[in-house]
Every structure is written in structure tokens, then in C-alpha cells.
Short mmCIF file of C-alpha atoms and ligand atoms in Angstrom, two decimals:
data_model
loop_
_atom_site.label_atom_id
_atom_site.label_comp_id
_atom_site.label_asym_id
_atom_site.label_seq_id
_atom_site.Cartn_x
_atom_site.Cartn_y
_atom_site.Cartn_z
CA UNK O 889 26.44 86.86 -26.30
CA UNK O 890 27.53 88.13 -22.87
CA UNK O 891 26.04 86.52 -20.34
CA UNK O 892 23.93 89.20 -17.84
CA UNK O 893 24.38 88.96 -14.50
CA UNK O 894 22.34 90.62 -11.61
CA UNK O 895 23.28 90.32 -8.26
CA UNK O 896 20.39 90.70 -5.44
CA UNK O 897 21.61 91.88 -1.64
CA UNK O 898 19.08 91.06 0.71
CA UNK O 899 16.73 87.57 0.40
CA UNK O 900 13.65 88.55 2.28
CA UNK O 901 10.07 89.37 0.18
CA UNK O 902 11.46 92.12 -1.64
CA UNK O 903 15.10 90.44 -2.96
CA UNK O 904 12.91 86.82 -3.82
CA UNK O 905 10.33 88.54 -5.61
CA UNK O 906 12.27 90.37 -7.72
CA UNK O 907 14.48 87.05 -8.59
CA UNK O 908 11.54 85.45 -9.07
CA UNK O 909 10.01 88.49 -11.84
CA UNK O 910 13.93 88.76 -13.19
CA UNK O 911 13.43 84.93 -13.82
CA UNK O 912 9.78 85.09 -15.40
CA UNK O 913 10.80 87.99 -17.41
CA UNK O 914 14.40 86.32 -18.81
CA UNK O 915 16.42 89.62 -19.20
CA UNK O 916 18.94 88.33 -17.07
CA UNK O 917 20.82 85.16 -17.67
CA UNK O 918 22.30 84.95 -14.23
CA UNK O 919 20.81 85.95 -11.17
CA UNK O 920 22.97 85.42 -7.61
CA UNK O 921 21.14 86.22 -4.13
CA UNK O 922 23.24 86.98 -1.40
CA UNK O 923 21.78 86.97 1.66
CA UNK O 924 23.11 86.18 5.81
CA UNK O 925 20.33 84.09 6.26
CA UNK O 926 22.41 81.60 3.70
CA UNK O 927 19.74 78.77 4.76
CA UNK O 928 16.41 80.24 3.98
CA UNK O 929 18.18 81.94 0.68
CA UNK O 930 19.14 78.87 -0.51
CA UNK O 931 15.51 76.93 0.04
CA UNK O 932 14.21 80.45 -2.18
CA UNK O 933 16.79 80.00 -4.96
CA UNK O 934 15.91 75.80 -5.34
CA UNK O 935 12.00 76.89 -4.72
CA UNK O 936 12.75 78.91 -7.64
CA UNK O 937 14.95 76.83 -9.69
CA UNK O 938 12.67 74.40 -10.03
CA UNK O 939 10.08 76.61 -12.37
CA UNK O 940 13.17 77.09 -14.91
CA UNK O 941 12.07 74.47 -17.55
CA UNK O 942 8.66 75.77 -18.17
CA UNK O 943 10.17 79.42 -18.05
CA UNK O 944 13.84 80.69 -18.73
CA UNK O 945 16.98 78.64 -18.87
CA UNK O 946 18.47 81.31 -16.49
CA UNK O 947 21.09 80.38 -13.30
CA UNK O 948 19.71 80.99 -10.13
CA UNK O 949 21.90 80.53 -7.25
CA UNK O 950 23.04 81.91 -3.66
CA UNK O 951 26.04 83.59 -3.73
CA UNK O 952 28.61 85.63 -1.62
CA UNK O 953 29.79 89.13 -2.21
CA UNK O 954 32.44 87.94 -4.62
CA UNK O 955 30.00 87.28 -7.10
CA UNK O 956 29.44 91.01 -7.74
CA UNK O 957 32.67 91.23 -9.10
CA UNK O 958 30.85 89.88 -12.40
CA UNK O 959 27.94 91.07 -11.84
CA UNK O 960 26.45 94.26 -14.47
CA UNK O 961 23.90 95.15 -11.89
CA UNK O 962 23.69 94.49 -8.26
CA UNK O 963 20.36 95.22 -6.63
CA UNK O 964 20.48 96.22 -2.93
CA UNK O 965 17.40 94.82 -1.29
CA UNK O 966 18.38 94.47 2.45
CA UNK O 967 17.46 96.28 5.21
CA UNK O 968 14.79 96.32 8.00
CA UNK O 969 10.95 97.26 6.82
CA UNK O 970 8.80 99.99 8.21
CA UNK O 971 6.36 98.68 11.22
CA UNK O 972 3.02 99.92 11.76
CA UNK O 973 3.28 103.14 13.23
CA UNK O 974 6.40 104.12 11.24
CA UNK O 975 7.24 105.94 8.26
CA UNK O 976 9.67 105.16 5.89
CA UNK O 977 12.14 107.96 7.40
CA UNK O 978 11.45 106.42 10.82
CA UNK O 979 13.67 103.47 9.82
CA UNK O 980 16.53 105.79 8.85
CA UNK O 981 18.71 104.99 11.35
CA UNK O 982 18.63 101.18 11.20
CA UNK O 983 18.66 101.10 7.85
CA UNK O 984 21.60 103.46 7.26
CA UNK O 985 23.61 101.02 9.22
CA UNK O 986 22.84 97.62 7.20
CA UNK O 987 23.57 99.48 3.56
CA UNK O 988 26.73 100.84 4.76
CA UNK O 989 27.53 96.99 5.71
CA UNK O 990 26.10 96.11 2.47
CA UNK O 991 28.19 98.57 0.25
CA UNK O 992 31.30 98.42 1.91
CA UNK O 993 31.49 94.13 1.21
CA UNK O 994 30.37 95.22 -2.47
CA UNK O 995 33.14 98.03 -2.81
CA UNK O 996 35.64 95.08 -1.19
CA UNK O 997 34.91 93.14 -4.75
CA UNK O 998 33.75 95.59 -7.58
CA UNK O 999 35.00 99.37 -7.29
CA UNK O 1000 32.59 100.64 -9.57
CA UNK O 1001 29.01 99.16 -9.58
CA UNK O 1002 26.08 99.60 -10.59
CA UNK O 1003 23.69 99.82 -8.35
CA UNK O 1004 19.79 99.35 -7.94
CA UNK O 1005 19.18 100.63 -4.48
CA UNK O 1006 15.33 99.29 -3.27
CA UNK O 1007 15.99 99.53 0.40
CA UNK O 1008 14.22 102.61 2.41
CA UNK O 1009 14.90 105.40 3.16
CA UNK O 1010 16.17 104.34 -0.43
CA UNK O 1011 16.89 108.66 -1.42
CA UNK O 1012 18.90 108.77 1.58
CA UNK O 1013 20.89 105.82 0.70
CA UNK O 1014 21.18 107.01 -2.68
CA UNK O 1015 22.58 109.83 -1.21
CA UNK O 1016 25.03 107.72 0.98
CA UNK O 1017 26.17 105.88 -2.17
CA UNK O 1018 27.44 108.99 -3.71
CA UNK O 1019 28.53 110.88 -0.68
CA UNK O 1020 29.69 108.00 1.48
CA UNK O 1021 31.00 105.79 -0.59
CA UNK O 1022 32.19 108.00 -3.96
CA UNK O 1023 30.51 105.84 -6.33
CA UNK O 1024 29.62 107.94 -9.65
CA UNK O 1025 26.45 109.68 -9.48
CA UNK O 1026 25.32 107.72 -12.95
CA UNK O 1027 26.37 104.50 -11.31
CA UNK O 1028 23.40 104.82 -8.60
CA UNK O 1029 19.65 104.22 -9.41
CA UNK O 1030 17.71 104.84 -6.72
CA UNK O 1031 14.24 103.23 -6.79
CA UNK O 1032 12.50 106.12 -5.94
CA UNK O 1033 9.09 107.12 -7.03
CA UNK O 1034 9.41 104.42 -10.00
CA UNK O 1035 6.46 102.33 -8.24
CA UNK O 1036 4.85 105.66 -7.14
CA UNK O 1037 4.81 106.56 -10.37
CA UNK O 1038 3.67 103.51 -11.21
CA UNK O 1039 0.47 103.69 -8.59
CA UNK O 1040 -0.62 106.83 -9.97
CA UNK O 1041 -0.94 105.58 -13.44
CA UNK O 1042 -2.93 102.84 -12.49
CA UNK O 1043 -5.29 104.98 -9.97
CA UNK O 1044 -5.35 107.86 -12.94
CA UNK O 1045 -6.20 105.17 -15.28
CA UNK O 1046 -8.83 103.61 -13.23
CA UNK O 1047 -10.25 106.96 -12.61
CA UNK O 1048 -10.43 107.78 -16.25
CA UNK O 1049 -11.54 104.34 -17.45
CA UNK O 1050 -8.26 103.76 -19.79
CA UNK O 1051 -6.18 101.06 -19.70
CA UNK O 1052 -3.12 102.23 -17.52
CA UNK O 1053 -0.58 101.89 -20.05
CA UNK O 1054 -1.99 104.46 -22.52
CA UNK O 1055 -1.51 106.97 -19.54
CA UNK O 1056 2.10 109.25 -18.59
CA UNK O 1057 2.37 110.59 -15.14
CA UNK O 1058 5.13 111.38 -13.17
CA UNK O 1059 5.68 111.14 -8.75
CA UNK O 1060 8.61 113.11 -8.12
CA UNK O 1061 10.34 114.63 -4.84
CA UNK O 1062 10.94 111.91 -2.22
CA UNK O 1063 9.96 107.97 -1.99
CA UNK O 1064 7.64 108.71 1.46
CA UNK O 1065 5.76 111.33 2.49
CA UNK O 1066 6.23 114.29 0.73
CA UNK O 1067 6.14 113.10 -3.13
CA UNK O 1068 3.98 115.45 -5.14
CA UNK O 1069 2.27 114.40 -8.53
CA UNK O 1070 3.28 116.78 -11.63
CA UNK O 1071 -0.24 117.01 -12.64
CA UNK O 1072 1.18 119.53 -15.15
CA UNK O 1073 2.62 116.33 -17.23
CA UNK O 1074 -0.21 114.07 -17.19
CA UNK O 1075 -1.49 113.05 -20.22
CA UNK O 1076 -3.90 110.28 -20.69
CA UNK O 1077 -3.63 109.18 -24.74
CA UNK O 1078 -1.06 111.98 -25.54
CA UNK O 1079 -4.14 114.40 -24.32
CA UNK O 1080 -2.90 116.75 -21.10
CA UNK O 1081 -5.10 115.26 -17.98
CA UNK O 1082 -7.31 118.50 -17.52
CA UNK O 1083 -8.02 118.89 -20.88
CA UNK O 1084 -8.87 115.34 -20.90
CA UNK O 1085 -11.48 115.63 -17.99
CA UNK O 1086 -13.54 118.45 -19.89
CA UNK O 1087 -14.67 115.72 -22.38
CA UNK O 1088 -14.60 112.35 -20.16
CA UNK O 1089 -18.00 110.66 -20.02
CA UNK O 1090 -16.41 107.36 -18.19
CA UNK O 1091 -15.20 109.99 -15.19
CA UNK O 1092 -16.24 107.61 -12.43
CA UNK O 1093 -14.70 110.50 -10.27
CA UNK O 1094 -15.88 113.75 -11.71
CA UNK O 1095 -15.71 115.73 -8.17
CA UNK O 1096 -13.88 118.63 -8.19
CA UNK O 1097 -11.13 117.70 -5.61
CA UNK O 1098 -10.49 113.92 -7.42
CA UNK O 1099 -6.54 115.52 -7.97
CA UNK O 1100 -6.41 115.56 -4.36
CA UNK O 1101 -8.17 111.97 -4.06
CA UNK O 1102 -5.51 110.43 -6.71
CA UNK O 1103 -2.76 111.95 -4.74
CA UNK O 1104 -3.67 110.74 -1.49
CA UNK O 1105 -4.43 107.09 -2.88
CA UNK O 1106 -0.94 106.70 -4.30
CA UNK O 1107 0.90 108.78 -1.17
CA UNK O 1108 -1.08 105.61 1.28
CA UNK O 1109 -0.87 103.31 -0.81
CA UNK O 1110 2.35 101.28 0.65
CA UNK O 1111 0.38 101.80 3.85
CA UNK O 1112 -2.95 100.36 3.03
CA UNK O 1113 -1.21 96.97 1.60
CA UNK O 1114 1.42 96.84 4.43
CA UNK O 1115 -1.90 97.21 7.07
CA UNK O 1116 -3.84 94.15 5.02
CA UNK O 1117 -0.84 92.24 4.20
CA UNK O 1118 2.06 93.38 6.25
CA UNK O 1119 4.90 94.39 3.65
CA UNK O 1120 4.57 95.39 -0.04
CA UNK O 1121 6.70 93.36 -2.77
CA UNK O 1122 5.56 92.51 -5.86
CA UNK O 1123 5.10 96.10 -7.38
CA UNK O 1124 8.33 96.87 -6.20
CA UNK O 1125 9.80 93.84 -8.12
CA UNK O 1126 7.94 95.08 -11.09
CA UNK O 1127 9.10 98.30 -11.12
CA UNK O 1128 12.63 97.03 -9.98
CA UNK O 1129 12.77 94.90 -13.18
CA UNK O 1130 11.99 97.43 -15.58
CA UNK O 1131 15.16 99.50 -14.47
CA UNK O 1132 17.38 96.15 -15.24
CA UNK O 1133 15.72 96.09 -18.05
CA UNK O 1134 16.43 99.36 -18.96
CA UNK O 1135 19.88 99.13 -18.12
CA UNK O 1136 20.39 95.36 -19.78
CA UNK O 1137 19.31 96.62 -22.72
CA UNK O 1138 20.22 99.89 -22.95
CA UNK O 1139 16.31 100.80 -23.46
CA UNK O 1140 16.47 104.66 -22.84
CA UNK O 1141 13.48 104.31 -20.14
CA UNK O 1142 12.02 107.77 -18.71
CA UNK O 1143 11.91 106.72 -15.64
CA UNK O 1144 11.10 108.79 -11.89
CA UNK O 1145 14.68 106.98 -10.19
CA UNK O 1146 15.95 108.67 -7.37
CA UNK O 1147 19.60 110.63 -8.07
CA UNK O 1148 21.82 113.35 -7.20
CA UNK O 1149 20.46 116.37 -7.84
CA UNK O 1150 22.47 118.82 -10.32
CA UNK O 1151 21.03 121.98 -9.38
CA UNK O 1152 17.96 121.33 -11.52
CA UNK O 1153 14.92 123.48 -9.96
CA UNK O 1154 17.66 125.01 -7.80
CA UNK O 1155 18.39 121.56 -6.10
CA UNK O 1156 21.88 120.38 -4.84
CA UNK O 1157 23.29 118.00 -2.23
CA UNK O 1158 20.57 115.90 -2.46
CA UNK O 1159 19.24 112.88 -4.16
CA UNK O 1160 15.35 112.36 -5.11
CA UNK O 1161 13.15 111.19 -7.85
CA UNK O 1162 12.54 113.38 -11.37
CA UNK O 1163 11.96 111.63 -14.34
CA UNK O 1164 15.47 110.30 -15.87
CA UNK O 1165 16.50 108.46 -19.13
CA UNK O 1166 17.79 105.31 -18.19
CA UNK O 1167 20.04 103.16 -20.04
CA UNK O 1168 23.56 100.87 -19.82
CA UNK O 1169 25.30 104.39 -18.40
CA UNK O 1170 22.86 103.95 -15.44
CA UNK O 1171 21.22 107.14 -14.79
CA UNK O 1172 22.24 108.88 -17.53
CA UNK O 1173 20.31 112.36 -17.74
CA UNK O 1174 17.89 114.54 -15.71
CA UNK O 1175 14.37 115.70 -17.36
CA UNK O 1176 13.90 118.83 -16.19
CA UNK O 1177 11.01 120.12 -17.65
CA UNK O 1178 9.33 123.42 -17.15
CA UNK O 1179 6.51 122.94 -14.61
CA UNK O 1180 4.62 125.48 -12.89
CA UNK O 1181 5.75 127.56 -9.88
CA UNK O 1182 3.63 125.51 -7.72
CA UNK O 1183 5.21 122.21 -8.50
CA UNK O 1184 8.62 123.23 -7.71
CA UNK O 1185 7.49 124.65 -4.36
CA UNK O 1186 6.34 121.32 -3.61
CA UNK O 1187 9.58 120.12 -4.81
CA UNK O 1188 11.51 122.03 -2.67
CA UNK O 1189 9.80 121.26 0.34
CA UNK O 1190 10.28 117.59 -0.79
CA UNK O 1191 13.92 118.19 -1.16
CA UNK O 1192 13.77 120.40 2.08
CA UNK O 1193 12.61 117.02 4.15
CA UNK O 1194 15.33 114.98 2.70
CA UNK O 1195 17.79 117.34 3.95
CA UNK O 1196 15.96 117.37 7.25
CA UNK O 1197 16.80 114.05 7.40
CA UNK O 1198 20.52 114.15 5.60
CA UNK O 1199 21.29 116.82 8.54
CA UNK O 1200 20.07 114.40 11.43
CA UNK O 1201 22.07 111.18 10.29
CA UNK O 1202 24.70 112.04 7.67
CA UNK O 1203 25.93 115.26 7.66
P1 NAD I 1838 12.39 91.58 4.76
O1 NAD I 1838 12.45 91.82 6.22
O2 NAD I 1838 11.44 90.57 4.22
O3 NAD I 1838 13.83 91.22 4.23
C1 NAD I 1838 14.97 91.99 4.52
C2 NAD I 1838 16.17 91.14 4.22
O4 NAD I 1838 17.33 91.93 4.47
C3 NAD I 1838 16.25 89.89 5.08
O5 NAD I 1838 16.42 88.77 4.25
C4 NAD I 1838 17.49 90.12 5.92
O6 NAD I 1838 18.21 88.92 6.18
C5 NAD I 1838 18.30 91.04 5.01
N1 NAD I 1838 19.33 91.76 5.76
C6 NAD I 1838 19.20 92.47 6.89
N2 NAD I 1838 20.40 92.96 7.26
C7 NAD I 1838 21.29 92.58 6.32
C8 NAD I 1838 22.68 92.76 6.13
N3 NAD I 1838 23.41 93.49 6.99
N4 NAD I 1838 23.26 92.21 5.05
C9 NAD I 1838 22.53 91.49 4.16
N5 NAD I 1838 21.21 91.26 4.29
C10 NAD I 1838 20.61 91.80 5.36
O7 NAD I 1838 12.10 93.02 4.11
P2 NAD I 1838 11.53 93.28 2.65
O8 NAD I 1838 10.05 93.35 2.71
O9 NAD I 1838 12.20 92.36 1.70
O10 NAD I 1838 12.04 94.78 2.40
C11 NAD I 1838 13.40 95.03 2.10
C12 NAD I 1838 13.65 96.53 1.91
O11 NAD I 1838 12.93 96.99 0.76
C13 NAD I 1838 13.13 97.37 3.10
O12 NAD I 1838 14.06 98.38 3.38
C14 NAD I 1838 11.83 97.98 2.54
O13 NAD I 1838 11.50 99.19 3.18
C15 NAD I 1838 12.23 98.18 1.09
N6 NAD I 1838 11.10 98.39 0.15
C16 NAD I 1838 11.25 99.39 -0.74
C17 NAD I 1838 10.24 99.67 -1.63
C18 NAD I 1838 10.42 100.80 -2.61
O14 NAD I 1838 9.47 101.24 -3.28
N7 NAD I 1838 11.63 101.32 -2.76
C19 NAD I 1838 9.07 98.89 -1.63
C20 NAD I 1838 8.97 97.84 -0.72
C21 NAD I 1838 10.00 97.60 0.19
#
């Protein structure tokens, strides 16, 4: 069998914690870090190494660019982090620059990638990769509201007293400030959320305004762990290895990624998160299912910030 190769740009908490759940989990048989801090990268990848025998017999090693040539994924994980006092759009700018250093050495050795893109302002480089840099649109998974998504159905399930697994729920519209839940799709066993509430004795949250309360938990949640801890990462690796799993395997995963928009809910020239099958094509279809007016308002003010932003640095 092919051996499967993912490539991670960027060796700071993010790109080592996702090596490290890539190794635990054993999807991929081959997992290169490239980082400029070549030093501290390689101390991570023998720190690492040496958990292989009681795990997966899986290659961990630094690398340099040239090693995405083989690679079947190639996760983008560098950049700067937000500091207190900043949102994720704040770090635009600095950002913007270090992924168009990034893609530009990756374009140098593989023309057509594919591409994980965890870095923020991770919908406008999504956008970049597309725009800037001409990669196909199904090429380009943005991580988007994937661990939004993520928080919600652990906050919903907490809420509701069900084990978070058994519940669907969707964060679309930008990774930041703007998301919006589709309360319209939640269902909690197959059973639609409101319908759900009528009949829930476990409720430990029956007030009236607990939609707003779930919202707000999982819109501050990166803040609230970022002010205890300083920077949020093992979610994030979570989340980032069920989209190589997805892809590795061809899996089919409805998943919220961030992607060019198609003119679903009247959206175009811009990239956010709506739930999206994901398989070895990469981002290969758009759900866009009927939701109420009210949703797609909140979408297009979503999409209306991104282009905000798109007009100030890109365009
Ligand atoms: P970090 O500061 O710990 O590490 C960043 C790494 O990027 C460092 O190793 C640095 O050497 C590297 N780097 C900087 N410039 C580079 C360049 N030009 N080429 C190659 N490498 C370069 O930060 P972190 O906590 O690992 O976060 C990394 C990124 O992930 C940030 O942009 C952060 O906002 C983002 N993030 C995204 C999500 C999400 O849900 N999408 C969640 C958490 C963090």
C-alpha cells in the first residue's frame, strides 16, 4: 500500500500537536514538519519519535519544502497567534505575509497541493490560496468552523445531558467573530433541537435565551482558553486530523471547512465555512441546505465582514 504522507508548515503548538494526534491516530504513515526554527523542530520530531513503539510505526521527521513534492496533504500551520486584545482579523496583516511565504516555497515544489490551511485569518487565506495563488478551489480546505462546530456540539451536548457524539450541529459563516449557529439543523439523536427541548427533563439550561448562551460559549471560547492558557491547540489538532482523515481515506466527512463560495445563498468571491463532503478530491461539494431567512441574513453579514476584510488587504 501507498505510503501517506502529510506534510506540516509551521512547528509551534499548533503544527506539534497535530503531528503528535496524526501519530497517535496512525492514518498517516509519514509525517514531515517543516519549520525555520529547524532546531526546536527537530528536538519536537525526536520528543515525538520516541513514543513510536508503544504507538504507530509511522516516520516522523523535519523536513524542507521539497518534501511536499510527495506529500498527499500538506497542512499549513504557521503564522503569528492572536494576543490579548486582538481578534483573529486583527492579525490579518502579519499573517497574510508569512502564508504567502509559505505557499509560494510549496508552489516552488508541488504545483497542485492539497492543502489544510489552520493558520488565522485561515478564510482569508483560503481565499488567498485560490485567488493569489490559482490553486483549485477543491484543492483548499480551510479549517474553518470545523472546531467551532466542534465546540457547539460539545456545549449542546452538555446542555442537553447527551453524550456529544449522538448530537449534529453546524457553525457556519466565518472562523472569528461573526459565525452564526444553524440552529435550524440541530438535532440531538436524529430529533430537531427545539423539538427536543419540549420533552428534556436533564435540561440543566431550560431558560428561555440558553440558544443565545450556547452561541456565545462557542463564539468565546478560543478566548477564554487563550486568557487561562495563552494559545489554543489541541482541539484544533483534533479537528485538523479528522479532515486528513477524511481525505486519506476518502471518508465522505460532512464537515463545516472553509471554501470558495459558489454563489450558494447568493455568495461569491469569498471563502467561509458551510458544511461540505469531504473526501480524496479535497473539498468536494457544498451542502446547501434550505435554512430559514434569518440564517442566511446572518450569513451574509458573515460573508459581508470577510469582504470587509478581503477589500482592506487583498483586493
Ligand atoms: P506558535 O507561535 O506557537 O507557532 C507558529 C509557528 O509558525 C512557529 O513555529 C513559527 O516559527 C512558524 N512560522 C512563523 N513564520 C513562519 C514562516 N514564514 N515560515 C514557516 N514557519 C513560520 O503559534 P500556534 O499556536 O502554533 O498557532 C499557529 C497558527 O494557528 C496561528 O495563526 C493561530 O491563529 C492558528 N490557529 C488556528 C486555529 C483554528 O481553529 N483554525 C486554532 C488555533 C490556532
Amino acid at each position: 500500500m501507498a505510503k501517506r504522507k502529510v506534510a506540516i508548515i509551521g512547528a509551534g503548538n499548533v503544527g506539534i500537536t497535530i503531528a503528535y494526534t496524526l501519530m497517535l491516530d496512525g492514518s498517516a504513515d509519514d509525517i514531515a514538519i517543516i519549520s525555520k526554527n529547524k532546531e526546536k523542530a527537530l528536538g519536537q520530531a525526536l520528543d515525538l519519535s520516541h513514543g513510536i513503539p508503544l504507538v504507530n510505526n509511522v516516520k516522523i521527521a523535519i523536513a524542507d519544502y521539497d518534501d511536499c513534492r510527495a506529500a498527499d496533504i500538506i497542512v499549513i500551520a504557521a503564522g503569528a497567534k492572536t494576543a490579548p486584545g486582538e481578534t483573529r482579523l486583527d492579525l490579518a496583516k502579519r499573517n497574510i505575509g508569512i502564508f504567502s511565504e509559505v505557499m509560494t516555497e510549496i508552489l516552488k515544489h508541488n504545483s497542485a497541493p492539497m492543502i489544510i490551511i489552520v493558520s488565522n485569518p485561515v478564510d482569508v487565506l483560503t481565499y488567498m490560496a485560490i485567488t493569489t495563488f490559482g490553486l483549485p478551489a477543491t484543492n483548499v480546505i480551510g479549517s474553518g468552523t470545523v472546531l467551532d462546530s466542534s465546540r457547539f456540539r460539545y456545549f449542546l451536548g452538555k446542555n442537553c445531558n447527551v453524550n456529544p457524539s449522538d448530537v449534529h450541529a453546524y457553525i457556519v459563516g466565518e472562523h472569528g467573530d461573526s459565525q452564526l449557529p444553524l440552529w435550524s439543523l440541530v438535532t440531538i439523536g436524529g430529533v430537531p433541537f427545539d423539538i427536543f427541548c419540549e420533552a428534556d427533563p436533564h435540561s440543566t439550561m431550560g431558560a428561555p435565551d440558553r440558544k443565545e448562551v450556547i452561541a456565545d460559549l462557542v463564539k468565546d471560547a478560543a478566548y477564554f482558553v487563550r486568557d487561562f492558557k495563552g494559545a489554543t491547540y489541541y482541539a484544533i489538532s483534533v479537528a485538523t486530523l479528522a479532515m486528513v482523515k477524511a481525505i486519506l481515506r476518502d471518508e465522505n466527512g460532512v464537515m463545516s471547512v472553509s471554501g470558495w463560495m459558489n454563489g450558494q445563498y447568493g455568495l461569491k468571491d469569498v471563502c467561509l465555512s458551510l458544511p461540505s463532503i469531504v473526501n480524496a478530491k479535497g473539498r468536494a461539494a457544498v451542502l446547501a441546505p434550505r435554512i430559514p431567512d434569518d440564517e442566511i441574513e446572518g450569513l451574509v453579514k458573515s460573508a459581508n465582514s470577510l469582504h470587509h476584510i478581503l477589500d482592506s488587504y487583498l483586493r
